[in-house]
Every structure is written in C-alpha cells, then in structure tokens.
Tab-separated table of C-alpha atoms in Angstrom:
chain	number	residue	atom	x	y	z
A	244	MET	CA	-21.658	17.810	-72.933
A	245	SER	CA	-24.163	18.541	-70.195
A	246	ASP	CA	-24.053	20.955	-67.303
A	247	ALA	CA	-24.006	17.976	-64.906
A	248	ALA	CA	-20.746	19.009	-63.306
A	249	ILE	CA	-18.352	16.477	-61.867
A	250	GLN	CA	-17.456	17.362	-58.289
A	251	GLY	CA	-14.634	14.833	-57.932
A	252	ILE	CA	-14.256	11.388	-56.437
A	253	LYS	CA	-15.294	11.706	-52.807
A	254	THR	CA	-16.676	8.239	-52.037
A	255	VAL	CA	-15.038	4.820	-52.388
A	256	LEU	CA	-16.812	1.594	-51.414
A	257	HIS	CA	-14.857	-1.486	-50.404
A	258	PRO	CA	-16.585	-4.904	-50.401
A	259	VAL	CA	-15.515	-6.945	-47.367
A	260	ALA	CA	-16.123	-10.513	-46.202
A	261	ASP	CA	-16.161	-9.718	-42.467
A	262	MET	CA	-17.750	-6.366	-41.591
A	263	ALA	CA	-16.607	-6.409	-37.936
A	264	ALA	CA	-12.989	-7.221	-38.767
A	265	ALA	CA	-12.913	-4.676	-41.596
A	266	ARG	CA	-14.468	-2.016	-39.339
A	267	LYS	CA	-11.667	-2.556	-36.817
A	268	LEU	CA	-8.945	-2.455	-39.472
A	269	TYR	CA	-10.258	0.682	-41.216
A	270	ALA	CA	-10.784	2.467	-37.876
A	271	ALA	CA	-7.119	1.790	-37.089
A	272	LEU	CA	-6.000	2.843	-40.576
A	273	LEU	CA	-8.045	6.050	-40.637
A	274	GLY	CA	-7.593	6.936	-36.961
A	275	THR	CA	-11.299	7.484	-36.351
A	276	GLU	CA	-14.487	5.621	-35.556
A	277	PRO	CA	-17.095	5.303	-38.319
A	278	GLN	CA	-19.824	7.919	-38.661
A	279	THR	CA	-22.230	5.256	-39.966
A	280	ASP	CA	-22.145	1.787	-38.435
A	281	SER	CA	-24.698	-0.889	-39.313
A	282	GLU	CA	-24.679	-4.533	-40.328
A	283	TYR	CA	-24.944	-3.624	-44.020
A	284	TYR	CA	-22.838	-0.427	-44.180
A	285	VAL	CA	-19.944	1.110	-42.259
A	286	GLY	CA	-18.889	4.597	-43.357
A	287	PHE	CA	-15.937	6.774	-42.418
A	288	ASP	CA	-15.650	10.489	-43.235
A	289	VAL	CA	-12.001	11.532	-43.343
A	290	ALA	CA	-10.460	14.691	-44.832
A	291	GLY	CA	-13.379	15.344	-47.168
A	292	GLN	CA	-13.506	11.738	-48.354
A	293	HIS	CA	-16.037	9.027	-47.547
A	294	ILE	CA	-14.812	5.441	-47.220
A	295	GLY	CA	-17.602	2.857	-47.121
A	296	LEU	CA	-17.506	-0.835	-46.249
A	297	VAL	CA	-20.218	-3.083	-47.703
A	298	PRO	CA	-20.752	-6.848	-47.512
A	299	ALA	CA	-18.925	-8.481	-50.430
A	300	GLY	CA	-21.369	-9.284	-53.205
A	301	ALA	CA	-24.153	-7.132	-51.741
A	302	GLN	CA	-26.041	-5.302	-54.468
A	303	GLY	CA	-23.523	-6.610	-56.995
A	304	VAL	CA	-20.483	-4.965	-55.367
A	305	THR	CA	-17.609	-7.405	-55.851
A	306	SER	CA	-14.696	-4.984	-56.228
A	307	GLN	CA	-13.804	-1.508	-55.051
A	308	VAL	CA	-15.978	1.212	-56.623
A	309	ALA	CA	-15.035	4.893	-56.740
A	310	TYR	CA	-18.033	7.225	-56.852
A	311	TRP	CA	-17.852	10.438	-58.848
A	312	HIS	CA	-20.050	13.060	-57.212
A	313	VAL	CA	-22.227	14.848	-59.776
A	314	SER	CA	-24.699	17.713	-59.657
A	315	ASP	CA	-27.331	15.961	-61.843
A	316	LEU	CA	-27.273	12.159	-61.791
A	317	ASP	CA	-29.908	11.649	-64.482
A	318	ALA	CA	-28.202	14.033	-66.906
A	319	LYS	CA	-24.799	12.445	-66.312
A	320	LEU	CA	-26.240	8.931	-66.831
A	321	THR	CA	-27.723	10.061	-70.137
A	322	GLU	CA	-24.420	11.615	-71.156
A	323	VAL	CA	-22.175	8.662	-70.312
A	324	THR	CA	-24.510	6.039	-71.802
A	325	ALA	CA	-24.649	8.064	-75.023
A	326	ALA	CA	-20.840	7.917	-74.992
A	327	GLY	CA	-20.854	4.100	-74.710
A	328	ALA	CA	-21.170	3.217	-71.016
A	329	THR	CA	-23.656	0.551	-69.924
A	330	VAL	CA	-25.821	1.009	-66.835
A	331	SER	CA	-24.876	-1.661	-64.270
A	332	SER	CA	-27.150	-0.440	-61.493
A	333	PRO	CA	-29.812	2.170	-62.301
A	334	ALA	CA	-30.256	5.323	-60.233
A	335	LYS	CA	-31.760	4.668	-56.815
A	336	GLU	CA	-32.277	6.454	-53.518
A	337	VAL	CA	-30.026	5.175	-50.732
A	338	GLY	CA	-31.173	7.468	-47.930
A	339	GLY	CA	-30.452	10.952	-46.727
A	340	GLY	CA	-31.331	12.486	-50.087
A	341	ARG	CA	-28.505	10.598	-51.791
A	342	ARG	CA	-28.935	8.877	-55.162
A	343	VAL	CA	-26.423	6.502	-56.720
A	344	ALA	CA	-25.952	4.550	-59.931
A	345	THR	CA	-23.145	2.553	-61.498
A	346	VAL	CA	-22.097	2.198	-65.107
A	347	THR	CA	-19.574	-0.016	-66.849
A	348	ASP	CA	-17.165	1.626	-69.254
A	349	LEU	CA	-16.058	0.204	-72.595
A	350	ASP	CA	-13.310	-1.839	-70.888
A	351	GLY	CA	-15.463	-3.313	-68.119
A	352	ASN	CA	-14.474	-0.874	-65.363
A	353	VAL	CA	-17.282	-0.034	-62.939
A	354	LEU	CA	-17.780	3.685	-62.336
A	355	GLY	CA	-20.014	4.986	-59.570
A	356	LEU	CA	-22.072	8.162	-59.876
A	357	LEU	CA	-23.484	9.857	-56.777
A	358	GLN	CA	-25.737	12.885	-56.296
A	359	ASP	CA	-26.469	14.486	-52.942
A	360	SER	CA	-29.608	16.605	-52.667
C-alpha cells in the first residue's frame, strides 16, 4: 500500500440533461446558490461537500460519480490499477490546481479520484 492517503469522498458529480433546471432544483435542495456557475459546470459547496452538475454524457459521465480525494493521484492510480482497476479517464488538470481521474472497478463501478494542489 502507498502513502497516497484517502481523504474521504468530498465531491459527487451528477450528470443532468438540463443544466438550468437542475441548477434551480439543486439550489432549492441545498438552500444555497452555486459557487461555480457556467454552461458546462455548476458546483455547490455545502457542509464540506462539493456537489457538481455536468451535462449528461460530457466527458463520458453518464451516471453519478463519487470522487475520493487523495493526497497523491498518480500513486493512487498505480496502486488501484495494480489491484485490478481499469483507468476509464486518465489523470488530467481541470483548473484551480485540481487533477482528476476515474477508474472502473472489477464489477464495472466507476470510482473518481481527485487531488487538490
């Protein structure tokens, strides 16, 4: 096992068909306006959690993905692929010093990995 510590699930992305309608619904649900609001991403920060809305099918996101925050994305990718996971989306920068990747486990579940700088 590596020293790439898991810091918990703090980010969940939801693919949506209608960004404007979903933004309205999630703002009502969460009781706050989004901190990030663009045509390709709407993000809410609530109680230490980040809830993101993305266009359905964008960048391969077709179902909800929970992102495990890790201290070393590359090390954790190496560790989980050695244990049998398959890389679905390789590590990439998504802005603000944040890197993400997704893997598929042995049963087809998509797991997100996220590292903040």
